[in-house]
PDB file of C-alpha atoms and ligand atoms in Angstrom:
ATOM      1  CA  UNK B   1     138.605 107.197  92.195  1.00 46.00           C
ATOM      2  CA  UNK B   2     137.775 109.675  95.299  1.00 51.00           C
ATOM      3  CA  UNK B   3     138.269 112.738  93.405  1.00 70.00           C
ATOM      4  CA  UNK B   4     135.391 111.444  90.839  1.00 93.00           C
ATOM      5  CA  UNK B   5     131.905 112.946  91.240  1.00 97.00           C
ATOM      6  CA  UNK B   6     130.796 109.746  93.069  1.00 98.00           C
ATOM      7  CA  UNK B   7     133.981 108.301  94.237  1.00 98.00           C
ATOM      8  CA  UNK B   8     133.949 106.001  97.294  1.00 98.00           C
ATOM      9  CA  UNK B   9     130.081 105.541  97.045  1.00 98.00           C
ATOM     10  CA  UNK B  10     128.313 102.263  95.939  1.00 98.00           C
ATOM     11  CA  UNK B  11     124.863 102.264  94.459  1.00 99.00           C
ATOM     12  CA  UNK B  12     122.263  99.569  94.009  1.00 99.00           C
ATOM     13  CA  UNK B  13     119.966 100.316  90.886  1.00 99.00           C
ATOM     14  CA  UNK B  14     117.114  98.189  90.147  1.00 99.00           C
ATOM     15  CA  UNK B  15     115.445  98.089  86.815  1.00 98.00           C
ATOM     16  CA  UNK B  16     119.040  98.770  85.403  1.00 98.00           C
ATOM     17  CA  UNK B  17     118.350  96.644  82.017  1.00 98.00           C
ATOM     18  CA  UNK B  18     117.096  99.463  80.270  1.00 98.00           C
ATOM     19  CA  UNK B  19     115.602 103.181  80.208  1.00 98.00           C
ATOM     20  CA  UNK B  20     116.041 105.253  83.305  1.00 99.00           C
ATOM     21  CA  UNK B  21     117.707 102.693  85.319  1.00 99.00           C
ATOM     22  CA  UNK B  22     120.239 101.577  82.813  1.00 98.00           C
ATOM     23  CA  UNK B  23     121.025 105.201  82.154  1.00 98.00           C
ATOM     24  CA  UNK B  24     121.521 105.622  86.040  1.00 99.00           C
ATOM     25  CA  UNK B  25     123.829 102.950  86.518  1.00 98.00           C
ATOM     26  CA  UNK B  26     126.181 104.069  83.711  1.00 98.00           C
ATOM     27  CA  UNK B  27     126.091 107.611  84.606  1.00 98.00           C
ATOM     28  CA  UNK B  28     127.020 106.424  88.643  1.00 98.00           C
ATOM     29  CA  UNK B  29     129.817 104.143  87.064  1.00 98.00           C
ATOM     30  CA  UNK B  30     131.189 107.016  84.835  1.00 98.00           C
ATOM     31  CA  UNK B  31     131.227 109.385  87.930  1.00 98.00           C
ATOM     32  CA  UNK B  32     133.333 106.725  89.942  1.00 98.00           C
ATOM     33  CA  UNK B  33     130.642 104.794  91.742  1.00 98.00           C
ATOM     34  CA  UNK B  34     130.476 101.154  92.459  1.00 98.00           C
ATOM     35  CA  UNK B  35     127.277  99.800  91.150  1.00 99.00           C
ATOM     36  CA  UNK B  36     124.898  96.894  91.554  1.00 99.00           C
ATOM     37  CA  UNK B  37     122.491  96.557  88.566  1.00 99.00           C
ATOM     38  CA  UNK B  38     119.686  94.459  88.845  1.00 99.00           C
ATOM     39  CA  UNK B  39     116.601  93.247  86.627  1.00 98.00           C
ATOM     40  CA  UNK B  40     114.870  90.126  85.427  1.00 98.00           C
ATOM     41  CA  UNK B  41     116.514  89.905  81.713  1.00 98.00           C
ATOM     42  CA  UNK B  42     119.889  88.169  82.046  1.00 98.00           C
ATOM     43  CA  UNK B  43     121.002  89.001  78.890  1.00 98.00           C
ATOM     44  CA  UNK B  44     120.349  92.532  79.145  1.00 98.00           C
ATOM     45  CA  UNK B  45     122.595  92.617  82.578  1.00 98.00           C
ATOM     46  CA  UNK B  46     125.297  90.822  80.226  1.00 98.00           C
ATOM     47  CA  UNK B  47     125.041  93.560  77.715  1.00 98.00           C
ATOM     48  CA  UNK B  48     125.475  96.214  80.617  1.00 98.00           C
ATOM     49  CA  UNK B  49     128.611  94.539  81.715  1.00 98.00           C
ATOM     50  CA  UNK B  50     129.981  94.373  78.210  1.00 98.00           C
ATOM     51  CA  UNK B  51     129.230  98.085  77.536  1.00 97.00           C
ATOM     52  CA  UNK B  52     130.572  99.226  81.155  1.00 98.00           C
ATOM     53  CA  UNK B  53     133.754  97.171  80.976  1.00 97.00           C
ATOM     54  CA  UNK B  54     134.629  97.585  84.623  1.00 98.00           C
ATOM     55  CA  UNK B  55     134.645  95.489  87.772  1.00 98.00           C
ATOM     56  CA  UNK B  56     132.876  98.400  89.595  1.00 98.00           C
ATOM     57  CA  UNK B  57     129.848  96.837  88.143  1.00 98.00           C
ATOM     58  CA  UNK B  58     128.357  93.645  89.749  1.00 98.00           C
ATOM     59  CA  UNK B  59     125.045  92.718  88.127  1.00 98.00           C
ATOM     60  CA  UNK B  60     122.605  90.302  89.531  1.00 98.00           C
ATOM     61  CA  UNK B  61     119.118  89.026  88.508  1.00 98.00           C
ATOM     62  CA  UNK B  62     116.133  90.153  90.641  1.00 98.00           C
ATOM     63  CA  UNK B  63     112.642  90.078  90.011  1.00 98.00           C
ATOM     64  CA  UNK B  64     111.018  92.853  92.395  1.00 99.00           C
ATOM     65  CA  UNK B  65     107.660  90.491  92.388  1.00 98.00           C
ATOM     66  CA  UNK B  66     109.714  87.739  93.887  1.00 98.00           C
ATOM     67  CA  UNK B  67     109.125  88.798  97.572  1.00 98.00           C
ATOM     68  CA  UNK B  68     111.584  86.269  99.184  1.00 98.00           C
ATOM     69  CA  UNK B  69     113.930  87.180  96.872  1.00 98.00           C
ATOM     70  CA  UNK B  70     113.774  90.743  97.415  1.00 99.00           C
ATOM     71  CA  UNK B  71     113.772  90.332 101.259  1.00 98.00           C
ATOM     72  CA  UNK B  72     117.098  88.196 101.033  1.00 98.00           C
ATOM     73  CA  UNK B  73     118.524  90.339  98.536  1.00 98.00           C
ATOM     74  CA  UNK B  74     120.812  92.445 100.697  1.00 98.00           C
ATOM     75  CA  UNK B  75     122.157  89.131 102.384  1.00 98.00           C
ATOM     76  CA  UNK B  76     123.685  87.906  98.829  1.00 98.00           C
ATOM     77  CA  UNK B  77     125.873  91.026  98.352  1.00 98.00           C
ATOM     78  CA  UNK B  78     129.423  90.821  98.730  1.00 98.00           C
ATOM     79  CA  UNK B  79     130.533  93.330 101.455  1.00 98.00           C
ATOM     80  CA  UNK B  80     132.453  95.469  99.138  1.00 98.00           C
ATOM     81  CA  UNK B  81     129.263  96.068  97.284  1.00 98.00           C
ATOM     82  CA  UNK B  82     126.988  97.020 100.225  1.00 98.00           C
ATOM     83  CA  UNK B  83     125.135 100.388  98.830  1.00 98.00           C
ATOM     84  CA  UNK B  84     124.976 103.567 100.310  1.00 98.00           C
ATOM     85  CA  UNK B  85     122.813 104.548  97.499  1.00 99.00           C
ATOM     86  CA  UNK B  86     119.534 102.817  96.661  1.00 99.00           C
ATOM     87  CA  UNK B  87     117.905 103.920  93.387  1.00 99.00           C
ATOM     88  CA  UNK B  88     114.530 102.334  93.314  1.00 99.00           C
ATOM     89  CA  UNK B  89     113.735 102.420  89.674  1.00 99.00           C
ATOM     90  CA  UNK B  90     112.182  99.371  88.859  1.00 99.00           C
ATOM     91  CA  UNK B  91     108.783  99.649  87.661  1.00 98.00           C
ATOM     92  CA  UNK B  92     106.227  99.505  84.948  1.00 98.00           C
ATOM     93  CA  UNK B  93     102.820 100.466  83.608  1.00 98.00           C
ATOM     94  CA  UNK B  94     100.452  97.671  81.951  1.00 98.00           C
ATOM     95  CA  UNK B  95      97.767  99.182  79.561  1.00 98.00           C
ATOM     96  CA  UNK B  96      95.675 102.324  79.618  1.00 97.00           C
ATOM     97  CA  UNK B  97      92.005 101.049  79.827  1.00 98.00           C
ATOM     98  CA  UNK B  98      89.538 102.713  82.068  1.00 98.00           C
ATOM     99  CA  UNK B  99      88.985 101.078  85.828  1.00 98.00           C
ATOM    100  CA  UNK B 100      85.812  99.505  84.700  1.00 98.00           C
ATOM    101  CA  UNK B 101      87.406  97.375  82.008  1.00 98.00           C
ATOM    102  CA  UNK B 102      91.309  97.014  82.875  1.00 98.00           C
ATOM    103  CA  UNK B 103      92.898  93.789  83.564  1.00 98.00           C
ATOM    104  CA  UNK B 104      93.209  93.034  87.210  1.00 98.00           C
ATOM    105  CA  UNK B 105      96.257  91.050  86.320  1.00 98.00           C
ATOM    106  CA  UNK B 106      97.902  94.108  85.320  1.00 98.00           C
ATOM    107  CA  UNK B 107      96.824  95.964  88.358  1.00 98.00           C
ATOM    108  CA  UNK B 108      98.395  93.074  90.340  1.00 98.00           C
ATOM    109  CA  UNK B 109     101.647  93.353  88.510  1.00 98.00           C
ATOM    110  CA  UNK B 110     102.043  96.976  88.554  1.00 98.00           C
ATOM    111  CA  UNK B 111     101.180  96.996  92.461  1.00 99.00           C
ATOM    112  CA  UNK B 112     103.567  94.221  93.199  1.00 99.00           C
ATOM    113  CA  UNK B 113     106.457  95.633  91.352  1.00 99.00           C
ATOM    114  CA  UNK B 114     106.137  99.566  91.885  1.00 99.00           C
ATOM    115  CA  UNK B 115     104.761  99.153  95.541  1.00 99.00           C
ATOM    116  CA  UNK B 116     105.240  96.015  97.310  1.00 99.00           C
ATOM    117  CA  UNK B 117     108.744  95.242  95.707  1.00 99.00           C
ATOM    118  CA  UNK B 118     109.753  98.580  96.250  1.00 99.00           C
ATOM    119  CA  UNK B 119     108.890  98.683  99.682  1.00 98.00           C
ATOM    120  CA  UNK B 120     110.359  95.351 100.723  1.00 99.00           C
ATOM    121  CA  UNK B 121     113.602  96.225  98.999  1.00 99.00           C
ATOM    122  CA  UNK B 122     113.955  99.493 100.767  1.00 99.00           C
ATOM    123  CA  UNK B 123     112.807  97.647 104.242  1.00 98.00           C
ATOM    124  CA  UNK B 124     115.819  95.724 103.572  1.00 98.00           C
ATOM    125  CA  UNK B 125     118.364  98.069 102.462  1.00 98.00           C
ATOM    126  CA  UNK B 126     117.577 100.534 105.467  1.00 98.00           C
ATOM    127  CA  UNK B 127     119.500  99.142 108.296  1.00 98.00           C
ATOM    128  CA  UNK B 128     122.640  99.094 105.822  1.00 98.00           C
ATOM    129  CA  UNK B 129     122.209 102.498 104.673  1.00 98.00           C
ATOM    130  CA  UNK B 130     121.878 103.843 108.232  1.00 98.00           C
ATOM    131  CA  UNK B 131     125.325 102.345 109.172  1.00 98.00           C
ATOM    132  CA  UNK B 132     126.981 104.337 106.282  1.00 98.00           C
ATOM    133  CA  UNK B 133     128.605 107.856 106.953  1.00 98.00           C
ATOM    134  CA  UNK B 134     126.005 109.374 104.192  1.00 98.00           C
ATOM    135  CA  UNK B 135     123.346 107.449 102.471  1.00 98.00           C
ATOM    136  CA  UNK B 136     120.591 108.312  99.809  1.00 99.00           C
ATOM    137  CA  UNK B 137     117.295 106.736  98.841  1.00 99.00           C
ATOM    138  CA  UNK B 138     116.156 107.925  95.152  1.00 99.00           C
ATOM    139  CA  UNK B 139     112.772 106.439  94.591  1.00 99.00           C
ATOM    140  CA  UNK B 140     111.438 106.791  90.809  1.00 99.00           C
ATOM    141  CA  UNK B 141     107.918 108.036  90.927  1.00 99.00           C
ATOM    142  CA  UNK B 142     106.262 110.085  88.216  1.00 98.00           C
ATOM    143  CA  UNK B 143     104.111 113.083  87.200  1.00 98.00           C
ATOM    144  CA  UNK B 144     101.328 110.643  87.458  1.00 98.00           C
ATOM    145  CA  UNK B 145     101.580 110.676  91.006  1.00 98.00           C
ATOM    146  CA  UNK B 146     100.109 114.031  91.205  1.00 98.00           C
ATOM    147  CA  UNK B 147      98.055 114.635  87.836  1.00 98.00           C
ATOM    148  CA  UNK B 148      95.405 112.059  86.959  1.00 97.00           C
ATOM    149  CA  UNK B 149      94.765 111.147  83.515  1.00 97.00           C
ATOM    150  CA  UNK B 150      92.309 108.431  81.954  1.00 97.00           C
ATOM    151  CA  UNK B 151      93.677 105.111  81.990  1.00 98.00           C
ATOM    152  CA  UNK B 152      96.262 106.016  84.514  1.00 98.00           C
ATOM    153  CA  UNK B 153      94.070 104.475  87.247  1.00 98.00           C
ATOM    154  CA  UNK B 154      96.435 101.769  89.353  1.00 98.00           C
ATOM    155  CA  UNK B 155      99.642 103.043  87.639  1.00 98.00           C
ATOM    156  CA  UNK B 156      99.035 106.607  88.922  1.00 98.00           C
ATOM    157  CA  UNK B 157      98.069 105.081  92.295  1.00 98.00           C
ATOM    158  CA  UNK B 158     101.200 103.147  92.539  1.00 99.00           C
ATOM    159  CA  UNK B 159     103.617 106.518  91.811  1.00 99.00           C
ATOM    160  CA  UNK B 160     101.623 108.523  94.263  1.00 99.00           C
ATOM    161  CA  UNK B 161     102.455 105.700  96.844  1.00 99.00           C
ATOM    162  CA  UNK B 162     105.820 106.208  95.852  1.00 99.00           C
ATOM    163  CA  UNK B 163     105.922 110.040  96.056  1.00 99.00           C
ATOM    164  CA  UNK B 164     104.264 109.947  99.756  1.00 99.00           C
ATOM    165  CA  UNK B 165     106.398 106.879 100.854  1.00 99.00           C
ATOM    166  CA  UNK B 166     109.404 108.782 100.247  1.00 99.00           C
ATOM    167  CA  UNK B 167     108.176 111.841 101.867  1.00 98.00           C
ATOM    168  CA  UNK B 168     107.242 109.486 104.995  1.00 98.00           C
ATOM    169  CA  UNK B 169     110.742 107.744 104.796  1.00 98.00           C
ATOM    170  CA  UNK B 170     112.037 111.295 104.920  1.00 98.00           C
ATOM    171  CA  UNK B 171     110.037 111.733 108.087  1.00 98.00           C
ATOM    172  CA  UNK B 172     111.215 108.475 109.690  1.00 98.00           C
ATOM    173  CA  UNK B 173     114.781 109.012 108.838  1.00 98.00           C
ATOM    174  CA  UNK B 174     115.220 112.537 110.564  1.00 98.00           C
ATOM    175  CA  UNK B 175     118.294 111.952 112.910  1.00 98.00           C
ATOM    176  CA  UNK B 176     120.288 109.772 110.485  1.00 98.00           C
ATOM    177  CA  UNK B 177     122.285 110.718 107.279  1.00 98.00           C
ATOM    178  CA  UNK B 178     120.040 109.309 105.072  1.00 98.00           C
ATOM    179  CA  UNK B 179     118.367 111.484 102.355  1.00 99.00           C
ATOM    180  CA  UNK B 180     115.245 110.602 100.426  1.00 99.00           C
ATOM    181  CA  UNK B 181     114.299 111.939  97.181  1.00 99.00           C
ATOM    182  CA  UNK B 182     111.121 111.156  94.959  1.00 99.00           C
ATOM    183  CA  UNK B 183     111.900 111.804  91.170  1.00 99.00           C
ATOM    184  CA  UNK B 184     108.870 112.374  89.298  1.00 99.00           C
ATOM    185  CA  UNK B 185     109.546 112.395  85.456  1.00 99.00           C
ATOM    186  CA  UNK B 186     106.963 113.044  82.789  1.00 98.00           C
ATOM    187  CA  UNK B 187     107.243 111.619  79.223  1.00 98.00           C
ATOM    188  CA  UNK B 188     110.600 109.581  78.877  1.00 98.00           C
ATOM    189  CA  UNK B 189     111.406 107.812  75.870  1.00 98.00           C
ATOM    190  CA  UNK B 190     112.388 104.424  77.088  1.00 98.00           C
ATOM    191  CA  UNK B 191     110.598 100.768  76.632  1.00 98.00           C
ATOM    192  CA  UNK B 192     108.116 102.215  78.975  1.00 98.00           C
ATOM    193  CA  UNK B 193     105.291 102.635  76.465  1.00 97.00           C
ATOM    194  CA  UNK B 194     106.422  99.473  74.446  1.00 97.00           C
ATOM    195  CA  UNK B 195     105.781  97.414  77.821  1.00 97.00           C
ATOM    196  CA  UNK B 196     102.605  99.348  78.422  1.00 97.00           C
ATOM    197  CA  UNK B 197     100.987  98.498  74.996  1.00 97.00           C
ATOM    198  CA  UNK B 198     102.232  94.945  75.338  1.00 96.00           C
ATOM    199  CA  UNK B 199     105.079  95.149  72.472  1.00 97.00           C
ATOM    200  CA  UNK B 200     103.178  97.303  70.038  1.00 97.00           C
ATOM    201  CA  UNK B 201     106.029  99.260  68.858  1.00 97.00           C
ATOM    202  CA  UNK B 202     103.993 101.399  66.325  1.00 97.00           C
ATOM    203  CA  UNK B 203     101.538 102.394  69.379  1.00 97.00           C
ATOM    204  CA  UNK B 204     104.573 103.081  71.700  1.00 97.00           C
ATOM    205  CA  UNK B 205     106.231 105.430  69.070  1.00 97.00           C
ATOM    206  CA  UNK B 206     103.028 107.229  68.555  1.00 97.00           C
ATOM    207  CA  UNK B 207     103.236 108.739  72.225  1.00 97.00           C
ATOM    208  CA  UNK B 208     106.377 110.539  71.194  1.00 97.00           C
ATOM    209  CA  UNK B 209     105.593 111.351  67.746  1.00 97.00           C
ATOM    210  CA  UNK B 210     106.439 115.265  67.035  1.00 98.00           C
ATOM    211  CA  UNK B 211     107.662 116.229  70.317  1.00 98.00           C
ATOM    212  CA  UNK B 212     111.137 115.543  72.306  1.00 98.00           C
ATOM    213  CA  UNK B 213     110.446 113.708  75.120  1.00 98.00           C
ATOM    214  CA  UNK B 214     113.009 113.304  77.918  1.00 98.00           C
ATOM    215  CA  UNK B 215     115.446 110.302  77.725  1.00 98.00           C
ATOM    216  CA  UNK B 216     116.777 107.960  80.281  1.00 98.00           C
ATOM    217  CA  UNK B 217     119.871 109.743  80.084  1.00 98.00           C
ATOM    218  CA  UNK B 218     118.027 113.381  81.049  1.00 98.00           C
ATOM    219  CA  UNK B 219     116.674 111.712  84.445  1.00 99.00           C
ATOM    220  CA  UNK B 220     119.785 110.096  85.045  1.00 99.00           C
ATOM    221  CA  UNK B 221     121.606 113.502  85.046  1.00 98.00           C
ATOM    222  CA  UNK B 222     119.125 114.951  87.395  1.00 99.00           C
ATOM    223  CA  UNK B 223     119.431 111.923  89.641  1.00 99.00           C
ATOM    224  CA  UNK B 224     123.551 112.479  89.680  1.00 98.00           C
ATOM    225  CA  UNK B 225     122.903 116.020  90.152  1.00 98.00           C
ATOM    226  CA  UNK B 226     120.783 115.294  93.445  1.00 98.00           C
ATOM    227  CA  UNK B 227     123.318 112.719  94.721  1.00 98.00           C
ATOM    228  CA  UNK B 228     126.155 115.126  94.073  1.00 98.00           C
ATOM    229  CA  UNK B 229     124.748 117.847  96.312  1.00 98.00           C
ATOM    230  CA  UNK B 230     126.434 118.354  99.754  1.00 98.00           C
ATOM    231  CA  UNK B 231     125.302 115.745 102.374  1.00 98.00           C
ATOM    232  CA  UNK B 232     123.199 118.243 104.352  1.00 98.00           C
ATOM    233  CA  UNK B 233     121.044 119.077 101.450  1.00 98.00           C
ATOM    234  CA  UNK B 234     117.971 117.105 100.740  1.00 98.00           C
ATOM    235  CA  UNK B 235     115.739 117.404  97.676  1.00 98.00           C
ATOM    236  CA  UNK B 236     112.455 115.987  98.632  1.00 98.00           C
ATOM    237  CA  UNK B 237     110.770 115.868  95.343  1.00 98.00           C
ATOM    238  CA  UNK B 238     111.710 116.842  91.701  1.00 98.00           C
ATOM    239  CA  UNK B 239     109.087 116.981  89.087  1.00 98.00           C
ATOM    240  CA  UNK B 240     110.428 117.095  85.646  1.00 98.00           C
ATOM    241  CA  UNK B 241     108.663 116.973  81.794  1.00 98.00           C
ATOM    242  CA  UNK B 242     109.511 117.696  78.432  1.00 98.00           C
ATOM    243  CA  UNK B 243     109.208 121.289  77.370  1.00 98.00           C
ATOM    244  CA  UNK B 244     106.711 119.751  74.912  1.00 98.00           C
ATOM    245  CA  UNK B 245     104.349 118.356  77.573  1.00 98.00           C
ATOM    246  CA  UNK B 246     102.125 120.253  79.994  1.00 98.00           C
ATOM    247  CA  UNK B 247      98.958 119.830  81.806  1.00 96.00           C
ATOM    248  CA  UNK B 248      95.167 119.920  80.805  1.00 93.00           C
ATOM    249  CA  UNK B 249      92.298 121.468  82.135  1.00 94.00           C
ATOM    250  CA  UNK B 250      89.645 119.783  83.871  1.00 96.00           C
ATOM    251  CA  UNK B 251      87.382 117.355  81.888  1.00 96.00           C
ATOM    252  CA  UNK B 252      83.645 118.326  82.409  1.00 97.00           C
ATOM    253  CA  UNK B 253      80.850 116.136  81.441  1.00 97.00           C
ATOM    254  CA  UNK B 254      78.002 118.146  80.138  1.00 97.00           C
ATOM    255  CA  UNK B 255      75.432 115.693  80.180  1.00 95.00           C
TER     256      UNK B 255
HETATM  257  P1  LIG J   1     111.729 100.716  80.869  1.00 55.90           P
HETATM  258  O1  LIG J   1     110.639  99.748  80.515  1.00 55.90           O
HETATM  259  O2  LIG J   1     112.693 101.117  80.093  1.00 55.90           O
HETATM  260  O3  LIG J   1     112.328 100.059  82.384  1.00 55.90           O
HETATM  261  C1  LIG J   1     111.889  99.366  83.095  1.00 55.90           C
HETATM  262  C2  LIG J   1     112.884  98.649  84.098  1.00 55.90           C
HETATM  263  O4  LIG J   1     112.217  98.037  85.234  1.00 55.90           O
HETATM  264  C3  LIG J   1     113.335  97.448  83.336  1.00 55.90           C
HETATM  265  O5  LIG J   1     114.570  97.732  83.634  1.00 55.90           O
HETATM  266  C4  LIG J   1     112.973  96.444  83.942  1.00 55.90           C
HETATM  267  O6  LIG J   1     113.848  95.246  83.715  1.00 55.90           O
HETATM  268  C5  LIG J   1     112.439  96.622  85.206  1.00 55.90           C
HETATM  269  N1  LIG J   1     111.487  95.965  85.931  1.00 55.90           N
HETATM  270  C6  LIG J   1     110.106  95.733  85.475  1.00 55.90           C
HETATM  271  N2  LIG J   1     109.449  95.062  86.012  1.00 55.90           N
HETATM  272  C7  LIG J   1     110.533  94.222  87.023  1.00 55.90           C
HETATM  273  C8  LIG J   1     110.449  93.153  87.933  1.00 55.90           C
HETATM  274  N3  LIG J   1     109.070  92.628  88.122  1.00 55.90           N
HETATM  275  N4  LIG J   1     111.554  93.078  88.275  1.00 55.90           N
HETATM  276  C9  LIG J   1     112.609  93.699  88.108  1.00 55.90           C
HETATM  277  N5  LIG J   1     112.769  94.567  87.329  1.00 55.90           N
HETATM  278  C10 LIG J   1     111.665  95.191  86.598  1.00 55.90           C
HETATM  279  O7  LIG J   1     111.181 101.974  81.418  1.00 55.90           O
HETATM  280  P2  LIG J   1     111.489 103.202  82.317  1.00 55.90           P
HETATM  281  O8  LIG J   1     112.893 103.160  82.459  1.00 55.90           O
HETATM  282  O9  LIG J   1     110.831 104.300  81.734  1.00 55.90           O
HETATM  283  O10 LIG J   1     111.095 102.985  83.737  1.00 55.90           O
HETATM  284  C11 LIG J   1     111.992 103.124  85.105  1.00 55.90           C
HETATM  285  C12 LIG J   1     111.202 103.715  85.909  1.00 55.90           C
HETATM  286  O11 LIG J   1     110.712 104.939  85.502  1.00 55.90           O
HETATM  287  C13 LIG J   1     109.710 103.101  86.215  1.00 55.90           C
HETATM  288  O12 LIG J   1     109.529 102.923  87.668  1.00 55.90           O
HETATM  289  C14 LIG J   1     108.630 104.117  85.523  1.00 55.90           C
HETATM  290  O13 LIG J   1     107.680 104.001  86.323  1.00 55.90           O
HETATM  291  C15 LIG J   1     109.378 105.309  85.852  1.00 55.90           C
HETATM  292  N6  LIG J   1     108.723 106.229  85.166  1.00 55.90           N
HETATM  293  C16 LIG J   1     108.875 106.224  83.600  1.00 55.90           C
HETATM  294  C17 LIG J   1     108.513 107.251  82.809  1.00 55.90           C
HETATM  295  C18 LIG J   1     108.539 107.320  81.174  1.00 55.90           C
HETATM  296  O14 LIG J   1     107.561 108.111  80.785  1.00 55.90           O
HETATM  297  N7  LIG J   1     109.391 106.367  81.072  1.00 55.90           N
HETATM  298  C19 LIG J   1     108.068 108.661  83.551  1.00 55.90           C
HETATM  299  C20 LIG J   1     107.877 108.396  84.686  1.00 55.90           C
HETATM  300  C21 LIG J   1     108.411 107.682  85.734  1.00 55.90           C
HETATM  301  P3  LIG J   1     113.450  93.807  83.656  1.00 55.90           P
HETATM  302  O15 LIG J   1     112.245  93.654  82.516  1.00 55.90           O
HETATM  303  O16 LIG J   1     114.834  93.219  83.016  1.00 55.90           O
HETATM  304  O17 LIG J   1     113.053  93.062  84.721  1.00 55.90           O
HETATM  305  C1  LIG J   2     105.115 107.660  83.367  1.00 55.90           C
HETATM  306  C2  LIG J   2     104.448 108.971  82.775  1.00 55.90           C
HETATM  307  O1  LIG J   2     102.401 110.668  82.152  1.00 55.90           O
HETATM  308  O2  LIG J   2     102.997 108.177  81.109  1.00 55.90           O
HETATM  309  O3  LIG J   2     105.257 107.633  84.598  1.00 55.90           O
HETATM  310  O4  LIG J   2     102.342 108.292  83.347  1.00 55.90           O
HETATM  311  S1  LIG J   2     102.966 109.054  82.300  1.00 55.90           S
END
């Protein structure tokens, strides 16, 4: 095992029931890591176990909005699954309405999941990570952290938080062996858009119509490459996009 890319390492991946998290869990397992995979959908966790077919995978249900469960989660792990890699991936966007019309319940859910849950799990995991000879925190932010777009409002705000929280974590962790990276993908074809449009698959498919988006596996590959770098190398931020996505000029209201 130890001659494999991630041999001897143990990762906790949140939101591993689909998309980027699932692909990351499988990439790390394939590379010889032990993986704790979490998410809310028990049947998806069972499917992951069936696909992985290895006792190097431990799946546990965890709702990132359940603050007491998140705070106590590290204490529920068997000692042999104490992670030295935390991949804070669980997250979502809900809706694309303008800020004057958006659902406050959607905003609350995005903030609870993408920010509060992530912060609480990180706080719970850090004392354990610091005890390891090497450790990593990979936070999944987004291009939405840096580039605003209409309807991105609270989602973009949560991802900007994740980006800046990552950089501040690195500042606090100077003098430790814990590396911190903010991974900021653009359009990635997962269940993200289906979730954003409340299960409207036709609307979700339209987002990726006529172009080739990133896949969960593409992002997982980048995460794997970051983790495989020598322990003295810290990648602070990685921004990635499909070739067929780019930036817009400033919008101007000419009255
Ligand atoms: P998916 O919808 O495919 O996956 C989202 C994952 O997050 C699922 O496993 C889901 O698990 C989990 N999740 C959502 N809410 C909760 C919750 N309350 N508690 C626990 N887990 C939760 O989308 P992606 O794979 O694309 O999203 C993963 C991350 O990547 C997110 O943080 C997203 O913001 C980010 N991202 C996505 C981009 C994209 O274009 N797809 C681009 C940039 C960033 P379950 O429902 O089982 O709980
Ligand atoms: C997901 C990418 O551009 O849809 O974070 O916000 S985007």
